[in-house]
GROMACS .gro file of C-alpha atoms in nm:
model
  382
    1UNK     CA    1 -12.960 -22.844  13.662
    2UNK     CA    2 -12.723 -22.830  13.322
    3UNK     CA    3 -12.407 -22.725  13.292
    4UNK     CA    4 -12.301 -22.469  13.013
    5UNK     CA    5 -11.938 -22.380  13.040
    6UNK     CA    6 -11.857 -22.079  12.752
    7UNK     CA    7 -11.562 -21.827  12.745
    8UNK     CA    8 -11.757 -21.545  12.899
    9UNK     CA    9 -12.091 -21.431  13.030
   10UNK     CA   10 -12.184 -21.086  12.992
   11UNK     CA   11 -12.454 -20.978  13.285
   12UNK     CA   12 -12.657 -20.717  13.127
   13UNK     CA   13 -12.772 -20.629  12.771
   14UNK     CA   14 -12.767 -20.275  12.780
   15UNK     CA   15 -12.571 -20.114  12.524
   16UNK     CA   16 -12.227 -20.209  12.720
   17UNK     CA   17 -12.335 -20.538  12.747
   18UNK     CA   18 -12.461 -20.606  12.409
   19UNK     CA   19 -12.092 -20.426  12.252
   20UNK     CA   20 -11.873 -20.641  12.484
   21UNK     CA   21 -12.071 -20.957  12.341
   22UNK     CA   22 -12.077 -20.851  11.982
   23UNK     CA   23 -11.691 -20.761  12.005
   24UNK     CA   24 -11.587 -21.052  12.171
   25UNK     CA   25 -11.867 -21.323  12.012
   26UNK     CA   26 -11.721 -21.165  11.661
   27UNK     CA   27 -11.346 -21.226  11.788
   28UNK     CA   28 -11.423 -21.610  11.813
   29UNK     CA   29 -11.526 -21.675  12.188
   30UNK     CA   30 -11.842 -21.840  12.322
   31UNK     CA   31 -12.042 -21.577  12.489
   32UNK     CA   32 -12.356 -21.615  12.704
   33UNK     CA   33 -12.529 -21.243  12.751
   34UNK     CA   34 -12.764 -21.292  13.015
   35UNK     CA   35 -13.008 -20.978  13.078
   36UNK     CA   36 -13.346 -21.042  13.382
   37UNK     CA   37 -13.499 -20.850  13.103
   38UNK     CA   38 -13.663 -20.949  12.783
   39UNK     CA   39 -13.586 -20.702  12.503
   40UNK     CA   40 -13.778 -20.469  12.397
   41UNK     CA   41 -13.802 -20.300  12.694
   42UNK     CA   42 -13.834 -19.961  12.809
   43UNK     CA   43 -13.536 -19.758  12.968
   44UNK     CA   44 -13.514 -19.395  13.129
   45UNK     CA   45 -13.306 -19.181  12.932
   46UNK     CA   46 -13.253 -18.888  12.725
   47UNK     CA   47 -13.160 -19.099  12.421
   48UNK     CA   48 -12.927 -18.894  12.280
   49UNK     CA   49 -12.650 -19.057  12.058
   50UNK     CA   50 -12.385 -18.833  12.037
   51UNK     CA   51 -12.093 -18.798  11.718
   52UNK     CA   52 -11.885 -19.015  11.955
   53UNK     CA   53 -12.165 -19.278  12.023
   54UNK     CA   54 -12.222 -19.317  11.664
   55UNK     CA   55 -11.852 -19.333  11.572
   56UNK     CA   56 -11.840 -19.621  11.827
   57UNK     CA   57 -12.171 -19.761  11.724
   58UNK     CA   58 -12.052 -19.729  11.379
   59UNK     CA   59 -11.675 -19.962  11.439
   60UNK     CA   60 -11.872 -20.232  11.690
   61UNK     CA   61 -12.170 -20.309  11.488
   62UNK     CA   62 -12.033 -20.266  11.136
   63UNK     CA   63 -12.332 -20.001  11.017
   64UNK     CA   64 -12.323 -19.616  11.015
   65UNK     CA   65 -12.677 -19.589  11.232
   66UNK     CA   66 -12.944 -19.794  11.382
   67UNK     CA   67 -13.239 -19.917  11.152
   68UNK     CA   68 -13.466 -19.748  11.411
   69UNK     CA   69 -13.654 -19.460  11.419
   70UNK     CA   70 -13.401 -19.142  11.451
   71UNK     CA   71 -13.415 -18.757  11.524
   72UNK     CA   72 -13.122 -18.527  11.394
   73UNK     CA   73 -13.108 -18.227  11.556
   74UNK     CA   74 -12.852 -17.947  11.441
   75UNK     CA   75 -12.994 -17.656  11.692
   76UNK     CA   76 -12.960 -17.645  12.043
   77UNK     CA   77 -13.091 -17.342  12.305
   78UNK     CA   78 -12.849 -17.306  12.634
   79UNK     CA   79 -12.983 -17.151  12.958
   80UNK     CA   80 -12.882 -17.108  13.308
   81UNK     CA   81 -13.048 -17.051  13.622
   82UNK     CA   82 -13.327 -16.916  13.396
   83UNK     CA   83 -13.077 -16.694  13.221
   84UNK     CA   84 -13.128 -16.718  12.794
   85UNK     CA   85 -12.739 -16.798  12.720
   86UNK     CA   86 -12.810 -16.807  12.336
   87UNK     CA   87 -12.814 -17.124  12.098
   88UNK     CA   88 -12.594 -17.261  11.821
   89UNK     CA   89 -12.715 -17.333  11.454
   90UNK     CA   90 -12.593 -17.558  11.201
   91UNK     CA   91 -12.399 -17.725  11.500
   92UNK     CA   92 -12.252 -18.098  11.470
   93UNK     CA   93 -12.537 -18.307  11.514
   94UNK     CA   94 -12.664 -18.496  11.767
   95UNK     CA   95 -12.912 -18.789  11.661
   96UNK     CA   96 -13.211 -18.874  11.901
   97UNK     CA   97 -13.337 -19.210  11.942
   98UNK     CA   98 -13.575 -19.429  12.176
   99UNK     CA   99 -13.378 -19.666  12.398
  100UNK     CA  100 -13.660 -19.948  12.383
  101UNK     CA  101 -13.568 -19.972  11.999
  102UNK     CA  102 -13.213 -19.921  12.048
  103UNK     CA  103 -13.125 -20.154  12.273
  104UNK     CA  104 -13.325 -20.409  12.112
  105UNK     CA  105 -13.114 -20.396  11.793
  106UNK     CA  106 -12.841 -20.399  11.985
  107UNK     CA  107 -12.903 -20.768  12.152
  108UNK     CA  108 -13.020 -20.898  11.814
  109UNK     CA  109 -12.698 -20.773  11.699
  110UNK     CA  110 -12.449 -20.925  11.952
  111UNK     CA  111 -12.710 -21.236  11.915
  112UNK     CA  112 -12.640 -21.268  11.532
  113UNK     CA  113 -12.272 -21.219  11.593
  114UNK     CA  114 -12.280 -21.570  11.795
  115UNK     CA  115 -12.384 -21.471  12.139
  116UNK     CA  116 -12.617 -21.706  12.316
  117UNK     CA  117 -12.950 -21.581  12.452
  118UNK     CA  118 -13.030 -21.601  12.820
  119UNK     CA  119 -13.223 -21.309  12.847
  120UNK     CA  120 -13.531 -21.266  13.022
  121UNK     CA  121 -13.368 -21.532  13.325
  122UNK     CA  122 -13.335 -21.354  13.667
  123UNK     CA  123 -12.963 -21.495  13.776
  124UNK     CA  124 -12.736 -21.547  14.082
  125UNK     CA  125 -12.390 -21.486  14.026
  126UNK     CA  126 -12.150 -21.722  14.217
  127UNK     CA  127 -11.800 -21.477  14.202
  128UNK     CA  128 -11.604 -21.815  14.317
  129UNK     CA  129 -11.694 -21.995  13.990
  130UNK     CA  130 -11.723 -21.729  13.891
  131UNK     CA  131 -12.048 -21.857  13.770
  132UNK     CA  132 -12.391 -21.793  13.655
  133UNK     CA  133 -12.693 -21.977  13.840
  134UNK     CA  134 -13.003 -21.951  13.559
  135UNK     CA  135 -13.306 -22.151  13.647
  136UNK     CA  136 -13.226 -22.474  13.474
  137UNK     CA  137 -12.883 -22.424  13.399
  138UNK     CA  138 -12.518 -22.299  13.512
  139UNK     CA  139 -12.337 -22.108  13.352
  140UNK     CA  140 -11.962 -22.108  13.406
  141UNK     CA  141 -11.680 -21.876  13.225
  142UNK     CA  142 -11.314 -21.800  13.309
  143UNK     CA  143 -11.450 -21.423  13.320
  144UNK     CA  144 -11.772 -21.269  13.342
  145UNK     CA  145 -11.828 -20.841  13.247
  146UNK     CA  146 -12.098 -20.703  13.432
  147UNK     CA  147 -12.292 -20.488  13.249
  148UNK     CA  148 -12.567 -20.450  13.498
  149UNK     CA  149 -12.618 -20.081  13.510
  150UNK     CA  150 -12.584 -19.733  13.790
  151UNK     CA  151 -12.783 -20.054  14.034
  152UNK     CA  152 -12.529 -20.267  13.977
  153UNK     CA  153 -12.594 -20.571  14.199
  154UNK     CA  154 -12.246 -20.713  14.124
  155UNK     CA  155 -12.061 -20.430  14.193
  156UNK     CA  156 -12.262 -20.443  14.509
  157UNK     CA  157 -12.159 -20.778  14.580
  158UNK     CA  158 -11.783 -20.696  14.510
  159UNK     CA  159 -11.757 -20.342  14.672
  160UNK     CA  160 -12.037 -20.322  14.937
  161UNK     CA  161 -12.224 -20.066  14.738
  162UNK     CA  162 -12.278 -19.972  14.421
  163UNK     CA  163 -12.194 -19.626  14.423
  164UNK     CA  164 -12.181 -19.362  14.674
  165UNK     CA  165 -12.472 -19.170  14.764
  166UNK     CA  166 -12.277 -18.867  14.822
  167UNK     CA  167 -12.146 -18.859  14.481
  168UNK     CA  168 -12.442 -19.040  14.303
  169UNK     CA  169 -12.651 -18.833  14.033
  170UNK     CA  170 -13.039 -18.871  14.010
  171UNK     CA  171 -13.271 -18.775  13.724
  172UNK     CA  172 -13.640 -18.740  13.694
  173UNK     CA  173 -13.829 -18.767  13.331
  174UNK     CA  174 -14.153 -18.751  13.112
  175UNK     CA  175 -14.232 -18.857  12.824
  176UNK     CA  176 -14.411 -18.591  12.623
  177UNK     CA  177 -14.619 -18.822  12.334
  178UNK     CA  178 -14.692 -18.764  11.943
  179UNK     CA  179 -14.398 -18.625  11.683
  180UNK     CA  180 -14.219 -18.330  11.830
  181UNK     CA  181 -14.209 -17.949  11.610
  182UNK     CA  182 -13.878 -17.911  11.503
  183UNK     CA  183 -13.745 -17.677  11.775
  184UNK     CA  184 -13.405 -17.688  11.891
  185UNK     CA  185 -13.255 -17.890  12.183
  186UNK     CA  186 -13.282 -17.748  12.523
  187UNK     CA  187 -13.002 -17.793  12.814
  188UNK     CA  188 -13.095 -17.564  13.101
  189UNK     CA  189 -12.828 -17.572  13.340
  190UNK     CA  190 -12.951 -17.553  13.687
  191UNK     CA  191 -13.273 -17.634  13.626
  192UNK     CA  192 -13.183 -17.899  13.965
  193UNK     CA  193 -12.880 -17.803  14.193
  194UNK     CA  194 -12.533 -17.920  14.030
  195UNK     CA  195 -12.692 -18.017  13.766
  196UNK     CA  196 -12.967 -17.950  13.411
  197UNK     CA  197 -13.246 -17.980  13.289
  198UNK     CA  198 -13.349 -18.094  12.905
  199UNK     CA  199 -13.586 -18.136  12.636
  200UNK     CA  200 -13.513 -18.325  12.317
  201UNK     CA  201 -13.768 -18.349  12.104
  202UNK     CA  202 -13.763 -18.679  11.845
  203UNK     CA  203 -13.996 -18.915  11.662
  204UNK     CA  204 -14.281 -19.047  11.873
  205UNK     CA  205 -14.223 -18.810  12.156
  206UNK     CA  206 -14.010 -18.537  12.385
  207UNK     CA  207 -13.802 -18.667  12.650
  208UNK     CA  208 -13.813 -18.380  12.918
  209UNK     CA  209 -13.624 -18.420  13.220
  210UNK     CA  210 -13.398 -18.292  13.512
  211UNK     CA  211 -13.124 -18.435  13.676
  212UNK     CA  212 -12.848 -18.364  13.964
  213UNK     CA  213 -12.610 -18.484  14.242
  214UNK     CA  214 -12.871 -18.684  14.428
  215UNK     CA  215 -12.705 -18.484  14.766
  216UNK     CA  216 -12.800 -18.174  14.670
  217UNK     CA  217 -13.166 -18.226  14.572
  218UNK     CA  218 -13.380 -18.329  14.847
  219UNK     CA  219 -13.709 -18.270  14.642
  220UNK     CA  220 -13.603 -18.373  14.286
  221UNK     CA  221 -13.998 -18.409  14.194
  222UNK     CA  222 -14.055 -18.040  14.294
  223UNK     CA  223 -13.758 -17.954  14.045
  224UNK     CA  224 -13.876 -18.154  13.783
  225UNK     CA  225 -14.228 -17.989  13.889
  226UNK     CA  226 -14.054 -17.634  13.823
  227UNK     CA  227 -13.920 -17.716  13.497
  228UNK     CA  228 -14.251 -17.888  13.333
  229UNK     CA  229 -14.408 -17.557  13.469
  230UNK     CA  230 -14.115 -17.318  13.324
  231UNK     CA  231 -14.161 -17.512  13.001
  232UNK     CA  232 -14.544 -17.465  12.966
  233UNK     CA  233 -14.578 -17.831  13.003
  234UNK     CA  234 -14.929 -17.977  13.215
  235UNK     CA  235 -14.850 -18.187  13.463
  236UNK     CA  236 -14.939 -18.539  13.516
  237UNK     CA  237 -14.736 -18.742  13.262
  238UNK     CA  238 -14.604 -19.096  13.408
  239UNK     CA  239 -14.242 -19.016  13.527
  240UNK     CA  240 -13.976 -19.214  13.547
  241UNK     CA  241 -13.690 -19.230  13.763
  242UNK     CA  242 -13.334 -19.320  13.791
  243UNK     CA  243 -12.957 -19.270  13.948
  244UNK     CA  244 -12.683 -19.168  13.755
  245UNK     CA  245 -12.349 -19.186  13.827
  246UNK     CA  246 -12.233 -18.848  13.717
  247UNK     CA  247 -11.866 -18.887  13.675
  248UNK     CA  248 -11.804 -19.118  14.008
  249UNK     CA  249 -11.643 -19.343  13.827
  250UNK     CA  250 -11.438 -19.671  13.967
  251UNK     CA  251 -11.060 -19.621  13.960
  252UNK     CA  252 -11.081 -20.025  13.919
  253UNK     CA  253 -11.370 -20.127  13.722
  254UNK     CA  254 -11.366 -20.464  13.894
  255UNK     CA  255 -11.175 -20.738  14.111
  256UNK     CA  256 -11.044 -21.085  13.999
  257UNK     CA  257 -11.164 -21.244  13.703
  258UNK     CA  258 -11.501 -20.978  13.700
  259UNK     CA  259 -11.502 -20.656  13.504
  260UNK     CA  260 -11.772 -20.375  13.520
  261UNK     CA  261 -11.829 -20.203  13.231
  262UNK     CA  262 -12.077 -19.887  13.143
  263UNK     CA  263 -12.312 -19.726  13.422
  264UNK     CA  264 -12.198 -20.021  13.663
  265UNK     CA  265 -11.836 -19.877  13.644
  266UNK     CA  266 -11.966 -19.524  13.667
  267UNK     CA  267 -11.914 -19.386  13.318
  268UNK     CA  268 -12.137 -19.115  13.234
  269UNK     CA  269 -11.998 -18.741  13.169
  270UNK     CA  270 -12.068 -18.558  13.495
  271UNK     CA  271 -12.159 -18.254  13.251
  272UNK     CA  272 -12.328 -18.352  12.953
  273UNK     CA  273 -12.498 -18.652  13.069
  274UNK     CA  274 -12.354 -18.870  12.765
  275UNK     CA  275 -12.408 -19.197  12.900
  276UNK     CA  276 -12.425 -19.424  12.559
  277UNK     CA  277 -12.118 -19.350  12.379
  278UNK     CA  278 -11.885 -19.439  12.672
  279UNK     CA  279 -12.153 -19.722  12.733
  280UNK     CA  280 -12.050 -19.874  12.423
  281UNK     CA  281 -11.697 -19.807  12.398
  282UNK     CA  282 -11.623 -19.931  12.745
  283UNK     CA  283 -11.867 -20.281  12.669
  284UNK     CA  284 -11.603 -20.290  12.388
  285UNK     CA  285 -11.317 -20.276  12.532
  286UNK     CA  286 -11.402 -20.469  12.781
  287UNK     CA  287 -11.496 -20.733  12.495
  288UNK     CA  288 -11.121 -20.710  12.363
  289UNK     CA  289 -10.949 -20.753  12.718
  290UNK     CA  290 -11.141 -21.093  12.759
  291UNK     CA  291 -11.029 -21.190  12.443
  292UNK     CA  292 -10.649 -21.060  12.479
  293UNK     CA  293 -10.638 -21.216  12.807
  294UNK     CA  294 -10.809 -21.578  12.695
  295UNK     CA  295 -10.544 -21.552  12.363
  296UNK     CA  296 -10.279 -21.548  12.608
  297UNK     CA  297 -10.413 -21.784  12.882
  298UNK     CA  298 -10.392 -21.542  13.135
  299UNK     CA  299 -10.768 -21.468  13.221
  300UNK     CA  300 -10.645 -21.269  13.519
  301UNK     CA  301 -10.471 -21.053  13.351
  302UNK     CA  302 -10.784 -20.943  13.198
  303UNK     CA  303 -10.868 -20.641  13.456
  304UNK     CA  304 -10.542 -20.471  13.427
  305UNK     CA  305 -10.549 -20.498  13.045
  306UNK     CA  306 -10.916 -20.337  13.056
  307UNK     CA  307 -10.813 -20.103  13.311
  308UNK     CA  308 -10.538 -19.969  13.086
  309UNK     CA  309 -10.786 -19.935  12.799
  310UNK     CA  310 -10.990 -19.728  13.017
  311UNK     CA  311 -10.707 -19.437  13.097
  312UNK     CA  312 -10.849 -19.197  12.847
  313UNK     CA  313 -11.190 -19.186  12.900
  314UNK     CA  314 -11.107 -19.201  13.331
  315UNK     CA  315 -10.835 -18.848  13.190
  316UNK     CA  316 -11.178 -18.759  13.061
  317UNK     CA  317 -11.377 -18.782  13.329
  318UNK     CA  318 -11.184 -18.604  13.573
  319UNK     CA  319 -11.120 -18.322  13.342
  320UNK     CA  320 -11.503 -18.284  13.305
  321UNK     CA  321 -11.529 -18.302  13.752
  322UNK     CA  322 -11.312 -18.014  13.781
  323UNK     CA  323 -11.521 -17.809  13.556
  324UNK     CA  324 -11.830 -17.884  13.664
  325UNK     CA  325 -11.732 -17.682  13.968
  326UNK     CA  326 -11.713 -17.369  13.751
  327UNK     CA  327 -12.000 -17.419  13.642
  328UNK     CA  328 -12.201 -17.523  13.946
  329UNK     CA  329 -12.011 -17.345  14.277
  330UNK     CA  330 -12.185 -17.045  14.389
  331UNK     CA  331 -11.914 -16.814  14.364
  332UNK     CA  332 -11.773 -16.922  14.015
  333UNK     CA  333 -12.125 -16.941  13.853
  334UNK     CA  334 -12.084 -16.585  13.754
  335UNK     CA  335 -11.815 -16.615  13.517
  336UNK     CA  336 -11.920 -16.946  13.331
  337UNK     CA  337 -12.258 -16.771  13.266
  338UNK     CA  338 -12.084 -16.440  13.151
  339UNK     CA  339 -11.874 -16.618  12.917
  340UNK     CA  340 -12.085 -16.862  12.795
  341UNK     CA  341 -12.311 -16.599  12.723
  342UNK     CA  342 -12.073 -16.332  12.530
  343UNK     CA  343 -11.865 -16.596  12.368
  344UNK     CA  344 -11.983 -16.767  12.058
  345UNK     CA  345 -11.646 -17.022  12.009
  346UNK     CA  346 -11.686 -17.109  12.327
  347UNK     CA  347 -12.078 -17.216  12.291
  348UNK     CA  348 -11.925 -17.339  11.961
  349UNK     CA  349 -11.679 -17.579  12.169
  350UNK     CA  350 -11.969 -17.713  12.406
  351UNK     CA  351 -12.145 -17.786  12.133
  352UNK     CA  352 -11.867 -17.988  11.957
  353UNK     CA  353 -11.796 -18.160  12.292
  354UNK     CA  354 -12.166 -18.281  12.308
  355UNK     CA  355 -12.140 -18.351  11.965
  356UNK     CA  356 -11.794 -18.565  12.058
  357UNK     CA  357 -11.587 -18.383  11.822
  358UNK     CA  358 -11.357 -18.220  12.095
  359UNK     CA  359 -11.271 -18.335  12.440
  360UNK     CA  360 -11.260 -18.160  12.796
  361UNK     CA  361 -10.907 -18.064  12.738
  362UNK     CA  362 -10.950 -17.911  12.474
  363UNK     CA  363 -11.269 -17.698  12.672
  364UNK     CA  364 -11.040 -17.626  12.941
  365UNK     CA  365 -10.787 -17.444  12.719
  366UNK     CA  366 -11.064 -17.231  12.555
  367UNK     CA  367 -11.255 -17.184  12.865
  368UNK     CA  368 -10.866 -17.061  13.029
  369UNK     CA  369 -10.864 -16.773  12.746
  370UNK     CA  370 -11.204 -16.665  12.806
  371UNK     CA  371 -11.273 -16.661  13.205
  372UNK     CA  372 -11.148 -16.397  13.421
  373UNK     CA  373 -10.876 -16.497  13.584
  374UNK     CA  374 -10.978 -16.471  13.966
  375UNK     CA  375 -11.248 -16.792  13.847
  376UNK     CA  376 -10.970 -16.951  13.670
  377UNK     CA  377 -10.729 -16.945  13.944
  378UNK     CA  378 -10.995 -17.076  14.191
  379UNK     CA  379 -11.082 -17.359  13.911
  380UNK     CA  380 -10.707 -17.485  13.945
  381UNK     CA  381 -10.729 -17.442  14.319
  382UNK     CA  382 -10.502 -17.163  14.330
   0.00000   0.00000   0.00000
């Protein structure tokens, strides 16, 4: 066996992976993204890239959008607990794409940037090195980002799990084939307990699925069943499964000279879903730690510079938690439908949050104007 000693391998070339190896490939170092999987390949998701995914697409792979086929969709149809909560026209757009295409230009992107190709290699990881075991050669780096998705076997390895299965999320989907009519987007919210159902139609298909806190949902396939049904949909297309982590994000995305970055740290909105966008930006800055820490020659220093980075999108997160109870608790789940219902800003502010014009604080202060206050108080805890 060779050895291959670069700056930093990158386990996982997803789109966290592939941004932390463009960024940091296009900053000067010698990356080695290393991925089980050859791409294209297919992945479970709803495949939506939000104004905020494309913003960060946009700055990390030096393009506007994807050369791939794409869906805009401007209209979008609410619902809760089979309650019609009304749509939104004309809304800021949310573009639909295939994740077998999309991640596929993004390795051949962080490839052309200077990345070398070990995908398709099933790896051990040896956290001493740390290093890379790849049949026929080892890879060694000062740091290594794991990328490896909600399965992560790293974080596994560092942790003793890689998430907790009280807290973990779990989604169910179909793919519908042939074009979709143009018909809005669909979020049903509790189509499956603490948690939605949707269906986006794009080119080449409709993704239609439910998901929810894994807890909560003994019989996932039964709600998924439901839904299909609801939707007029025959059942007996393939489906698909897969956990999410719904917000249960890691305080430290990492220990020593190993950083996690996208699902394997945890980072997907607990309400809309939005996986991608904080996929990418988190692959990124995880990309521009490495390199701040390398510039420096402090390569341990590299987790608490990444961590910082991360203090937003963590604010973020937690904001989106302690709504989630509104909308989900029992007792609360009367006002969030009444005001989502009667209030056409506020439907207007979802819409832009999905969209990732606005952020949760900004939902909390309209939501706070617009809830009675006995659901408000109980929101804070008071």
């Amino acid at each position: 066996m060779t050895t291959q000693t670069v700056d930093l391998i990158v386990i996982g070339a997803g789109p966290s992976g592939a941004a932390c190896a463009r960024t940091a490939a296009k900053a000067g170092l010698a990356v080695a993204l290393v991925d089980k999987q050859r791409f294209p390949r297919d992945k479970l998701c709803g495949g939506g890239l939000t104004g905020r995914a494309v913003r960060h697409y946009a700055r990390i792979f030096d393009r506007a959008l994807p050369d791939i086929p794409l869906t805009c969709r401007d209209r979008f149809r609410f619902f809760a607990f089979g309650e019609d909560l009304g749509g939104g026209e004309k809304a800021p757009p949310i573009h639909l794409i295939m994740r077998r295409d999309f991640d596929a230009t993004l390795v051949a992107d962080a490839l052309s940037a200077g990345a070398g190709d070990f995908t398709g290699r099933t790896g051990r990881l040896d956290p001493a090195g740390p290093a890379v075991d790849l049949p026929g050669v080892r890879l060694t780096a000062p740091l290594i980002v794991a990328a490896d998705g909600v399965n992560s076997p790293i974080a596994r390895l560092l942790f003793g799990a890689a998430f907790d299965r009280e807290r973990i999320g779990f989604a169910l989907e179909v793919e519908q084939p042939g074009n979709a009519a143009d018909v809005p987007l669909r979020i049903d919210f509790g189509a499956a307990d603490w948690g939605y159902g949707w269906q986006f139609p794009k080119t080449g298909g409709t993704t239609v699925g439910v998901g929810g806190i894994m807890a909560r949902n003994a019989d996932m396939k039964a709600a998924l069943r439901g839904y299909l049904e609801s939707l007029g949909i025959a059942d007996g297309l393939p489906v698909k499964g897969q956990f999410l982590p719904f917000g249960d994000f890691r305080k430290t995305p990492g220990a020593g000279r190993i950083l996690l970055a996208g699902d394997a740290a945890g980072l997907v909105d607990p309400i809309t879903g939005e996986g991608i966008g904080h996929a990418l930006h988190s692959g990124e800055l995880a990309g521009l730690a490495v390199v701040r820490a390398l510039s420096s020659g402090q390569p341990d220093k590299a987790l608490a510079h990444y961590r910082q980075s991360l203090r937003p999108l963590h604010t973020g997160l937690r904001q989106a938690r302690v709504l989630r109870q509104l909308m989900f608790r029992e007792r609360l789940r009367p006002a969030f439908i009444s005001g989502f219902r009667r209030s056409r800003s506020l439907r207007r502010e979802y819409l832009r949050l999905l969209a990732g014009e606005t952020e949760y604080g900004e939902i909390m202060r309209a939501m706070a104007l617009r809830m009675p206050g006995f659901a408000w108080r109980a929101l804070r805890g008071g």
